[in-house]
Amino acid sequence: MTTASSSTGSTPSSVSIGPLMPPMVGDGRHSVLSHFGTSRCSRFVQVPRADGPYGLVRREAAHMAWIRGAGLTAFGRLPGRDALGWQATAATLAMADAGTRPRDVDGLIVGYATTLDHLMPANLLAEYLGITPAVALGAAVGGATGVAMVVQAVALVDSGAASTVLVVAGEDRASGQSTQTSTATLAQVGHRRYEVPIGATVPQYYALLASAYLHEHGLTPGDGLAPLAVAMRAHAARHDGAQFRTPVTAADVRASRPVADPLNLLDCCPVSDGGAAVVVSATAGGGRAVEIVGTGQAHLHQHISEADMHEFGARVSAGRALARAGVRIGEVDVFGIYDSFTITLALLLEELGLARPGGAGAAASEGRFDLDGPIPVNPHGGLLSYGHCGVGGGMAHLVEIVTQLRGESGGRQVARARQGLVHADGGVMSAHVTAVLRAARGAT
């Protein structure tokens, strides 16, 4: 299964006071201000800087770049390709979609792969594909790497350092290494002196967040988290490339094998093989191009012991992207939100202002994140059901939003999707990167 896409972006050229509002405020369809407590509300609105979280400033954006092509493979346990093979497959799909030849590529950015263990992933792939780029970079920001690479590609294009940048991720994470090896490798995001030595794993780190979240809001895993897994599976059922497509219920989620209390197996994303890639260009090159109109980042902590449960960085990152795009969150039509665990998705949805505090599970049960709901989230099924092959897992959200904005999503198409937001996080809610995308005129 493959998909493709294109896009552009923008950097601020002037700043003027305008009506950009916090995500829970305003007259957009995502406004649920009445559900917020006053203390959280005040944190959203008291923002003095133009580039601050959901800054109360509208920026006039200058041209940045376009996503002219995108490629996404099927995800699953699919032996037969190594990491380089998955990267090459996704890159070839993206270049074909963009009408770009290897000799046209003058920038190449490649994400890390835990099964490859190579210090120069971009140079390795360049040689493999016969590309001789002017700029070649490897990248590693955990789960945020995919979107972060696109942000870097935009910077290269905007600066003139490159005109056509190929951004690639892919890995044989399911078939290329054991579950034990993968778990041990990923656990290294923990503190090397205080967390890793006690044997903590990434699911256990997130389980700590889940326990605190459920306790704070008086929820059970069944009503606070499980509905999110149900919603993602319902979306994945409409995508032929998804790793898991069989519908599940909240009862199924709670009956699945315990992984790290309170998280069960279906609260956790699967480990997958697969790849994703996009071509970022200085020119649109056709009517299927998708504009990158704003980007933002926030990096407030690395280790869970230093995290603020109410300010991980998503709000700051998205606020910067929305301000640079001159877009209200209520004007966004479709969302790609990182969902390595159900708790990840709950926390991000709430910090982004797409659900009230403690209300993400209830919102999912009410159908608010469905394809025909007011806030469509992860139409491809997200990491929880489409799958997670490492860096390519986060990039799959981006490819899906591009496909949606092109109006090419078939049976999972969100009606009248003109603007989209993609948000990814790396580590344990540590690195946050956001991109705001806009359909080309005449698309969808």
CSV table of C-alpha atoms in Angstrom, one decimal:
chain,number,residue,atom,x,y,z
A,1,MET,CA,0.0,0.0,0.0
A,2,THR,CA,1.4,3.4,-1.0
A,3,THR,CA,0.4,7.0,-0.7
A,4,ALA,CA,1.9,10.2,-1.9
A,5,SER,CA,1.8,13.9,-1.3
A,6,SER,CA,3.2,17.5,-1.6
A,7,SER,CA,3.5,20.7,0.6
A,8,THR,CA,4.8,24.2,1.3
A,9,GLY,CA,5.6,26.4,4.2
A,10,SER,CA,6.3,29.8,5.5
A,11,THR,CA,8.5,31.8,7.8
A,12,PRO,CA,7.5,35.1,9.5
A,13,SER,CA,8.3,38.2,7.6
A,14,SER,CA,6.3,40.7,9.7
A,15,VAL,CA,4.4,40.6,12.9
A,16,SER,CA,1.1,42.3,13.8
A,17,ILE,CA,-1.3,42.0,16.6
A,18,GLY,CA,-4.2,39.8,15.5
A,19,PRO,CA,-6.9,37.4,16.6
A,20,LEU,CA,-4.9,34.2,17.0
A,21,MET,CA,-6.4,32.6,20.1
A,22,PRO,CA,-5.5,29.7,22.4
A,23,PRO,CA,-6.8,26.3,21.2
A,24,MET,CA,-9.7,26.2,23.8
A,25,VAL,CA,-10.8,29.7,23.0
A,26,GLY,CA,-12.6,31.2,20.1
A,27,ASP,CA,-15.5,30.4,17.8
A,28,GLY,CA,-13.9,27.4,15.9
A,29,ARG,CA,-15.4,24.0,16.1
A,30,HIS,CA,-12.8,22.8,18.6
A,31,SER,CA,-13.7,25.3,21.2
A,32,VAL,CA,-14.6,23.7,24.5
A,33,LEU,CA,-13.4,26.4,26.9
A,34,SER,CA,-16.3,25.8,29.3
A,35,HIS,CA,-14.8,22.4,30.2
A,36,PHE,CA,-11.5,23.9,31.4
A,37,GLY,CA,-10.7,24.7,35.0
A,38,THR,CA,-9.7,28.3,35.6
A,39,SER,CA,-6.1,27.6,36.5
A,40,ARG,CA,-5.4,25.7,33.2
A,41,CYS,CA,-7.3,28.3,31.2
A,42,SER,CA,-5.2,31.1,32.5
A,43,ARG,CA,-2.1,29.3,31.4
A,44,PHE,CA,-3.4,29.2,27.9
A,45,VAL,CA,-4.3,32.8,27.5
A,46,GLN,CA,-1.5,34.7,29.4
A,47,VAL,CA,1.1,34.6,26.6
A,48,PRO,CA,3.1,37.7,26.1
A,49,ARG,CA,5.3,36.8,23.1
A,50,ALA,CA,4.5,36.5,19.4
A,51,ASP,CA,6.3,33.2,19.2
A,52,GLY,CA,5.1,31.9,22.6
A,53,PRO,CA,2.6,29.1,23.1
A,54,TYR,CA,-0.5,29.9,21.2
A,55,GLY,CA,0.8,33.5,21.1
A,56,LEU,CA,-1.8,36.1,20.7
A,57,VAL,CA,-0.2,37.4,17.5
A,58,ARG,CA,-0.9,36.7,13.9
A,59,ARG,CA,2.2,36.5,11.7
A,60,GLU,CA,2.3,37.2,8.0
A,61,ALA,CA,4.1,34.2,6.6
A,62,ALA,CA,6.7,34.3,3.8
A,63,HIS,CA,7.2,31.3,1.5
A,64,MET,CA,9.0,28.4,3.0
A,65,ALA,CA,8.6,25.2,1.0
A,66,TRP,CA,6.3,22.6,-0.6
A,67,ILE,CA,5.8,18.9,0.0
A,68,ARG,CA,5.7,17.8,-3.7
A,69,GLY,CA,5.7,14.1,-3.1
A,70,ALA,CA,5.2,11.5,-0.4
A,71,GLY,CA,5.5,7.7,-0.1
A,72,LEU,CA,4.3,5.3,2.6
A,73,THR,CA,4.7,1.6,2.6
A,74,ALA,CA,2.4,-0.9,4.3
A,75,PHE,CA,3.4,-1.5,8.0
A,76,GLY,CA,3.6,-4.9,9.8
A,77,ARG,CA,5.9,-7.8,10.4
A,78,LEU,CA,7.1,-8.0,6.8
A,79,PRO,CA,10.5,-9.8,6.6
A,80,GLY,CA,12.6,-9.5,3.4
A,81,ARG,CA,13.9,-6.0,3.6
A,82,ASP,CA,16.5,-4.5,6.0
A,83,ALA,CA,16.4,-0.9,7.2
A,84,LEU,CA,18.2,0.4,4.1
A,85,GLY,CA,15.7,-1.5,1.9
A,86,TRP,CA,12.7,0.1,3.6
A,87,GLN,CA,14.3,3.5,3.3
A,88,ALA,CA,15.0,3.0,-0.4
A,89,THR,CA,11.5,1.8,-1.0
A,90,ALA,CA,9.8,4.7,0.7
A,91,ALA,CA,12.2,7.2,-1.0
A,92,THR,CA,11.5,5.7,-4.4
A,93,LEU,CA,7.8,6.1,-3.8
A,94,ALA,CA,8.1,9.7,-2.8
A,95,MET,CA,10.3,10.6,-5.7
A,96,ALA,CA,8.0,8.9,-8.2
A,97,ASP,CA,5.0,10.8,-6.7
A,98,ALA,CA,6.9,14.1,-7.0
A,99,GLY,CA,8.2,13.4,-10.5
A,100,THR,CA,11.7,13.8,-9.1
A,101,ARG,CA,14.7,11.9,-10.2
A,102,PRO,CA,17.7,11.0,-8.0
A,103,ARG,CA,19.9,13.5,-9.8
A,104,ASP,CA,17.4,16.3,-8.9
A,105,VAL,CA,17.8,15.8,-5.2
A,106,ASP,CA,20.3,18.2,-3.7
A,107,GLY,CA,19.4,17.6,-0.1
A,108,LEU,CA,18.9,14.3,1.8
A,109,ILE,CA,17.9,13.9,5.4
A,110,VAL,CA,17.5,10.4,6.8
A,111,GLY,CA,16.3,9.3,10.3
A,112,TYR,CA,18.1,6.9,12.5
A,113,ALA,CA,17.3,3.2,12.5
A,114,THR,CA,17.9,1.0,15.6
A,115,THR,CA,18.5,-2.1,13.4
A,116,LEU,CA,21.1,-0.3,11.1
A,117,ASP,CA,23.4,1.2,13.6
A,118,HIS,CA,25.2,3.4,11.1
A,119,LEU,CA,26.8,6.7,11.9
A,120,MET,CA,26.1,8.2,8.4
A,121,PRO,CA,22.6,7.1,7.4
A,122,ALA,CA,22.0,9.9,4.8
A,123,ASN,CA,25.4,9.2,3.1
A,124,LEU,CA,24.7,5.5,3.1
A,125,LEU,CA,21.2,5.9,1.5
A,126,ALA,CA,22.6,8.5,-1.0
A,127,GLU,CA,25.1,6.0,-2.3
A,128,TYR,CA,22.5,3.3,-2.4
A,129,LEU,CA,20.2,5.4,-4.5
A,130,GLY,CA,22.8,7.1,-6.7
A,131,ILE,CA,22.1,10.5,-5.2
A,132,THR,CA,25.0,13.1,-4.8
A,133,PRO,CA,23.4,15.7,-2.6
A,134,ALA,CA,24.9,19.1,-1.7
A,135,VAL,CA,23.6,18.5,1.8
A,136,ALA,CA,23.3,15.2,3.6
A,137,LEU,CA,22.2,14.9,7.3
A,138,GLY,CA,21.3,12.1,9.7
A,139,ALA,CA,18.7,12.9,12.4
A,140,ALA,CA,17.7,11.5,15.8
A,141,VAL,CA,15.0,13.1,18.0
A,142,GLY,CA,13.2,10.0,19.0
A,143,GLY,CA,9.6,9.8,17.8
A,144,ALA,CA,9.7,13.5,16.8
A,145,THR,CA,12.5,12.8,14.2
A,146,GLY,CA,10.2,12.5,11.2
A,147,VAL,CA,8.6,15.9,11.6
A,148,ALA,CA,11.8,17.5,12.8
A,149,MET,CA,13.5,16.4,9.6
A,150,VAL,CA,10.8,18.1,7.6
A,151,VAL,CA,11.3,21.3,9.6
A,152,GLN,CA,15.0,21.1,8.8
A,153,ALA,CA,14.2,20.5,5.1
A,154,VAL,CA,12.1,23.6,5.1
A,155,ALA,CA,15.0,25.5,6.6
A,156,LEU,CA,17.4,24.3,3.9
A,157,VAL,CA,15.0,25.2,1.1
A,158,ASP,CA,14.1,28.5,2.6
A,159,SER,CA,17.8,29.5,3.0
A,160,GLY,CA,18.6,28.4,-0.5
A,161,ALA,CA,21.1,25.7,0.6
A,162,ALA,CA,19.0,23.2,-1.3
A,163,SER,CA,16.1,23.2,-3.7
A,164,THR,CA,14.8,19.6,-3.5
A,165,VAL,CA,15.2,17.8,-0.2
A,166,LEU,CA,14.4,14.1,0.2
A,167,VAL,CA,13.4,13.2,3.8
A,168,VAL,CA,13.4,9.5,4.5
A,169,ALA,CA,12.7,7.0,7.3
A,170,GLY,CA,12.5,3.3,7.4
A,171,GLU,CA,13.3,0.3,9.5
A,172,ASP,CA,12.9,-3.5,9.9
A,173,ARG,CA,12.2,-3.0,13.5
A,174,ALA,CA,9.7,-5.9,13.8
A,175,SER,CA,11.6,-8.6,11.8
A,176,GLY,CA,15.2,-7.2,12.1
A,177,GLN,CA,15.7,-7.6,15.9
A,178,SER,CA,14.1,-9.3,18.9
A,179,THR,CA,11.5,-7.6,21.0
A,180,GLN,CA,14.0,-7.8,23.9
A,181,THR,CA,16.7,-5.9,21.9
A,182,SER,CA,14.2,-3.3,20.7
A,183,THR,CA,13.0,-2.7,24.3
A,184,ALA,CA,16.5,-2.4,25.7
A,185,THR,CA,17.6,0.0,22.9
A,186,LEU,CA,14.6,2.3,23.3
A,187,ALA,CA,14.9,2.3,27.1
A,188,GLN,CA,18.1,4.3,26.8
A,189,VAL,CA,16.1,7.5,26.6
A,190,GLY,CA,15.9,7.1,30.3
A,191,HIS,CA,18.4,8.8,32.7
A,192,ARG,CA,21.6,6.7,32.5
A,193,ARG,CA,22.3,6.9,36.2
A,194,TYR,CA,18.9,7.0,37.8
A,195,GLU,CA,16.4,5.3,35.5
A,196,VAL,CA,18.1,2.9,33.1
A,197,PRO,CA,20.0,1.0,35.8
A,198,ILE,CA,16.8,-0.1,37.5
A,199,GLY,CA,15.6,-1.7,34.3
A,200,ALA,CA,12.8,0.7,33.4
A,201,THR,CA,11.4,0.4,29.9
A,202,VAL,CA,9.6,2.9,27.7
A,203,PRO,CA,6.2,1.3,28.4
A,204,GLN,CA,7.0,1.6,32.1
A,205,TYR,CA,7.9,5.2,31.8
A,206,TYR,CA,4.6,5.9,30.0
A,207,ALA,CA,2.7,3.7,32.6
A,208,LEU,CA,3.9,6.1,35.3
A,209,LEU,CA,2.4,9.0,33.3
A,210,ALA,CA,-0.8,7.0,32.8
A,211,SER,CA,-1.1,6.2,36.5
A,212,ALA,CA,-0.6,9.8,37.5
A,213,TYR,CA,-3.1,11.0,34.8
A,214,LEU,CA,-5.8,8.5,35.8
A,215,HIS,CA,-5.4,9.4,39.5
A,216,GLU,CA,-5.5,13.1,38.9
A,217,HIS,CA,-8.7,12.9,37.0
A,218,GLY,CA,-10.4,10.1,38.8
A,219,LEU,CA,-10.6,7.8,35.8
A,220,THR,CA,-10.2,4.2,35.1
A,221,PRO,CA,-8.1,2.8,32.2
A,222,GLY,CA,-11.4,1.6,30.6
A,223,ASP,CA,-13.0,5.0,30.4
A,224,GLY,CA,-9.9,7.2,30.3
A,225,LEU,CA,-7.7,5.5,27.8
A,226,ALA,CA,-9.2,2.5,26.1
A,227,PRO,CA,-11.7,4.5,23.9
A,228,LEU,CA,-8.7,6.1,22.1
A,229,ALA,CA,-7.4,2.6,21.0
A,230,VAL,CA,-10.9,1.8,19.8
A,231,ALA,CA,-11.0,5.0,17.7
A,232,MET,CA,-7.6,4.4,16.1
A,233,ARG,CA,-8.5,0.8,15.2
A,234,ALA,CA,-11.7,2.0,13.6
A,235,HIS,CA,-9.7,4.3,11.4
A,236,ALA,CA,-7.1,1.7,10.5
A,237,ALA,CA,-9.9,-0.6,9.3
A,238,ARG,CA,-10.2,1.7,6.3
A,239,HIS,CA,-6.5,1.6,5.3
A,240,ASP,CA,-5.2,-1.4,3.5
A,241,GLY,CA,-1.6,-0.7,4.7
A,242,ALA,CA,-2.4,-0.8,8.4
A,243,GLN,CA,-0.8,-3.5,10.5
A,244,PHE,CA,-4.0,-4.1,12.5
A,245,ARG,CA,-7.5,-3.5,11.0
A,246,THR,CA,-9.8,-5.7,13.0
A,247,PRO,CA,-12.2,-3.6,15.1
A,248,VAL,CA,-11.8,-3.7,18.9
A,249,THR,CA,-13.9,-2.6,21.8
A,250,ALA,CA,-12.9,-1.0,25.1
A,251,ALA,CA,-13.5,-4.3,26.8
A,252,ASP,CA,-11.1,-5.9,24.3
A,253,VAL,CA,-8.5,-3.3,25.2
A,254,ARG,CA,-8.9,-4.0,28.9
A,255,ALA,CA,-8.8,-7.8,28.4
A,256,SER,CA,-5.6,-7.7,26.4
A,257,ARG,CA,-2.3,-8.8,28.1
A,258,PRO,CA,-1.0,-6.5,30.8
A,259,VAL,CA,2.3,-4.8,29.7
A,260,ALA,CA,3.0,-2.2,32.4
A,261,ASP,CA,0.1,-1.4,34.7
A,262,PRO,CA,-2.2,0.3,33.9
A,263,LEU,CA,-1.3,-0.1,30.2
A,264,ASN,CA,-2.3,-3.3,28.4
A,265,LEU,CA,-1.1,-4.6,25.0
A,266,LEU,CA,-3.8,-2.7,23.0
A,267,ASP,CA,-2.8,0.5,24.8
A,268,CYS,CA,0.6,0.2,23.2
A,269,CYS,CA,1.6,0.6,19.6
A,270,PRO,CA,2.9,-2.5,17.8
A,271,VAL,CA,6.5,-2.8,16.5
A,272,SER,CA,6.5,-2.8,12.8
A,273,ASP,CA,8.6,-2.9,9.6
A,274,GLY,CA,8.0,-0.1,7.1
A,275,GLY,CA,9.0,3.2,5.7
A,276,ALA,CA,7.9,6.7,4.8
A,277,ALA,CA,9.4,9.6,2.9
A,278,VAL,CA,8.5,13.1,1.5
A,279,VAL,CA,10.1,15.4,-1.1
A,280,VAL,CA,10.3,19.0,0.1
A,281,SER,CA,10.8,21.5,-2.6
A,282,ALA,CA,11.2,25.3,-3.1
A,283,THR,CA,8.5,25.2,-5.8
A,284,ALA,CA,5.0,23.6,-5.9
A,285,GLY,CA,5.5,21.9,-9.2
A,286,GLY,CA,1.8,21.2,-9.7
A,287,GLY,CA,-1.7,21.4,-8.2
A,288,ARG,CA,-1.2,18.4,-5.8
A,289,ALA,CA,1.4,20.3,-3.7
A,290,VAL,CA,0.6,20.9,0.0
A,291,GLU,CA,1.9,24.0,1.7
A,292,ILE,CA,3.8,23.9,5.0
A,293,VAL,CA,2.6,27.2,6.5
A,294,GLY,CA,4.1,27.0,9.9
A,295,THR,CA,6.4,24.9,12.1
A,296,GLY,CA,7.3,25.0,15.8
A,297,GLN,CA,9.3,23.0,18.3
A,298,ALA,CA,9.7,22.8,22.1
A,299,HIS,CA,12.2,20.8,24.1
A,300,LEU,CA,11.5,21.3,27.8
A,301,HIS,CA,12.9,18.1,29.4
A,302,GLN,CA,14.6,14.9,28.5
A,303,HIS,CA,13.9,12.6,31.4
A,304,ILE,CA,10.5,11.8,33.0
A,305,SER,CA,11.9,12.8,36.4
A,306,GLU,CA,12.1,16.4,35.1
A,307,ALA,CA,8.8,16.5,33.3
A,308,ASP,CA,5.9,18.8,34.1
A,309,MET,CA,2.7,16.8,33.8
A,310,HIS,CA,0.8,19.9,32.7
A,311,GLU,CA,3.4,21.4,30.3
A,312,PHE,CA,5.3,18.8,28.3
A,313,GLY,CA,5.9,21.1,25.4
A,314,ALA,CA,3.1,20.3,23.0
A,315,ARG,CA,1.3,23.5,23.7
A,316,VAL,CA,4.4,25.6,23.2
A,317,SER,CA,5.4,23.8,20.0
A,318,ALA,CA,2.0,23.9,18.4
A,319,GLY,CA,1.5,27.5,19.5
A,320,ARG,CA,4.6,28.5,17.7
A,321,ALA,CA,3.6,26.7,14.5
A,322,LEU,CA,0.1,28.1,14.6
A,323,ALA,CA,1.4,31.6,15.2
A,324,ARG,CA,3.8,31.4,12.3
A,325,ALA,CA,1.0,30.1,10.1
A,326,GLY,CA,-1.4,32.7,11.2
A,327,VAL,CA,-4.0,30.0,11.9
A,328,ARG,CA,-6.3,29.3,14.8
A,329,ILE,CA,-6.5,25.8,16.0
A,330,GLY,CA,-10.3,25.9,15.3
A,331,GLU,CA,-9.5,26.4,11.6
A,332,VAL,CA,-7.6,23.1,11.4
A,333,ASP,CA,-9.7,20.4,9.7
A,334,VAL,CA,-7.7,17.2,10.3
A,335,PHE,CA,-5.0,16.2,12.8
A,336,GLY,CA,-2.1,13.8,12.9
A,337,ILE,CA,-1.2,13.4,16.6
A,338,TYR,CA,1.6,11.1,17.8
A,339,ASP,CA,0.1,8.1,19.7
A,340,SER,CA,2.8,5.6,20.8
A,341,PHE,CA,0.5,4.7,23.7
A,342,THR,CA,-3.1,5.6,24.5
A,343,ILE,CA,-1.8,7.8,27.3
A,344,THR,CA,0.5,9.7,24.8
A,345,LEU,CA,-2.5,10.5,22.7
A,346,ALA,CA,-4.6,11.5,25.7
A,347,LEU,CA,-2.0,13.9,27.1
A,348,LEU,CA,-1.2,15.4,23.7
A,349,LEU,CA,-4.9,16.0,22.7
A,350,GLU,CA,-5.5,17.7,26.0
A,351,GLU,CA,-2.4,19.8,26.0
A,352,LEU,CA,-3.1,20.9,22.5
A,353,GLY,CA,-6.6,22.0,23.6
A,354,LEU,CA,-8.5,19.4,21.5
A,355,ALA,CA,-10.1,17.9,24.6
A,356,ARG,CA,-10.7,19.1,28.2
A,357,PRO,CA,-8.3,17.9,30.9
A,358,GLY,CA,-9.1,14.3,31.6
A,359,GLY,CA,-11.6,14.2,28.8
A,360,ALA,CA,-9.8,12.7,25.8
A,361,GLY,CA,-11.2,9.2,26.5
A,362,ALA,CA,-14.8,10.5,26.8
A,363,ALA,CA,-14.3,12.6,23.7
A,364,ALA,CA,-13.2,9.5,21.8
A,365,SER,CA,-16.3,7.6,23.1
A,366,GLU,CA,-18.5,10.4,21.9
A,367,GLY,CA,-17.0,10.2,18.4
A,368,ARG,CA,-15.3,13.6,18.5
A,369,PHE,CA,-12.1,12.2,16.9
A,370,ASP,CA,-13.9,10.1,14.2
A,371,LEU,CA,-13.5,10.8,10.5
A,372,ASP,CA,-16.9,12.6,10.5
A,373,GLY,CA,-16.5,14.1,13.9
A,374,PRO,CA,-15.6,17.7,14.7
A,375,ILE,CA,-11.9,16.9,15.3
A,376,PRO,CA,-10.7,14.0,13.0
A,377,VAL,CA,-7.5,12.5,14.4
A,378,ASN,CA,-5.2,10.1,12.7
A,379,PRO,CA,-7.4,8.9,9.9
A,380,HIS,CA,-4.9,6.2,9.0
A,381,GLY,CA,-5.1,4.6,12.4
A,382,GLY,CA,-2.0,6.2,14.0
A,383,LEU,CA,0.9,4.3,15.6
A,384,LEU,CA,-1.6,2.3,17.7
A,385,SER,CA,-3.1,0.5,14.7
A,386,TYR,CA,-1.3,1.5,11.4
A,387,GLY,CA,1.9,0.6,13.2
A,388,HIS,CA,5.3,1.9,14.4
A,389,CYS,CA,8.5,1.3,12.5
A,390,GLY,CA,10.5,3.9,14.3
A,391,VAL,CA,11.0,7.2,12.6
A,392,GLY,CA,8.8,6.2,9.8
A,393,GLY,CA,5.9,5.7,12.2
A,394,GLY,CA,5.8,9.4,13.1
A,395,MET,CA,6.3,10.3,9.4
A,396,ALA,CA,3.2,8.2,8.5
A,397,HIS,CA,1.1,10.8,10.3
A,398,LEU,CA,2.5,13.5,8.0
A,399,VAL,CA,2.0,11.5,4.8
A,400,GLU,CA,-1.6,10.8,5.9
A,401,ILE,CA,-2.3,14.5,6.5
A,402,VAL,CA,-0.8,15.3,3.1
A,403,THR,CA,-3.0,12.7,1.5
A,404,GLN,CA,-6.0,14.0,3.2
A,405,LEU,CA,-5.3,17.6,2.1
A,406,ARG,CA,-5.0,16.3,-1.5
A,407,GLY,CA,-8.4,14.7,-1.2
A,408,GLU,CA,-6.9,11.3,-2.1
A,409,SER,CA,-7.7,9.3,1.0
A,410,GLY,CA,-10.6,7.3,-0.5
A,411,GLY,CA,-12.9,5.7,2.1
A,412,ARG,CA,-11.3,7.5,5.0
A,413,GLN,CA,-11.3,10.9,3.4
A,414,VAL,CA,-12.2,13.7,5.8
A,415,ALA,CA,-14.7,16.1,4.1
A,416,ARG,CA,-13.5,19.5,3.2
A,417,ALA,CA,-10.0,19.0,4.6
A,418,ARG,CA,-8.1,22.2,3.8
A,419,GLN,CA,-5.7,22.6,6.7
A,420,GLY,CA,-4.0,20.0,8.8
A,421,LEU,CA,-1.8,19.9,11.9
A,422,VAL,CA,0.8,17.2,12.6
A,423,HIS,CA,2.4,16.9,16.0
A,424,ALA,CA,5.1,14.4,17.1
A,425,ASP,CA,6.9,13.8,20.3
A,426,GLY,CA,10.1,12.0,21.1
A,427,GLY,CA,11.4,10.3,24.2
A,428,VAL,CA,9.0,10.3,27.1
A,429,MET,CA,6.9,13.3,26.0
A,430,SER,CA,10.3,15.1,25.7
A,431,ALA,CA,10.9,16.5,22.2
A,432,HIS,CA,7.9,18.2,20.5
A,433,VAL,CA,7.7,19.3,16.9
A,434,THR,CA,4.6,20.6,15.0
A,435,ALA,CA,3.8,21.4,11.4
A,436,VAL,CA,0.8,23.2,10.0
A,437,LEU,CA,-0.1,22.2,6.4
A,438,ARG,CA,-2.5,23.7,3.9
A,439,ALA,CA,-4.0,22.3,0.7
A,440,ALA,CA,-3.2,23.8,-2.6
A,441,ARG,CA,-5.9,26.0,-4.1
A,442,GLY,CA,-8.4,23.9,-5.9
A,443,ALA,CA,-7.5,20.7,-4.0
A,444,THR,CA,-10.1,18.6,-2.1
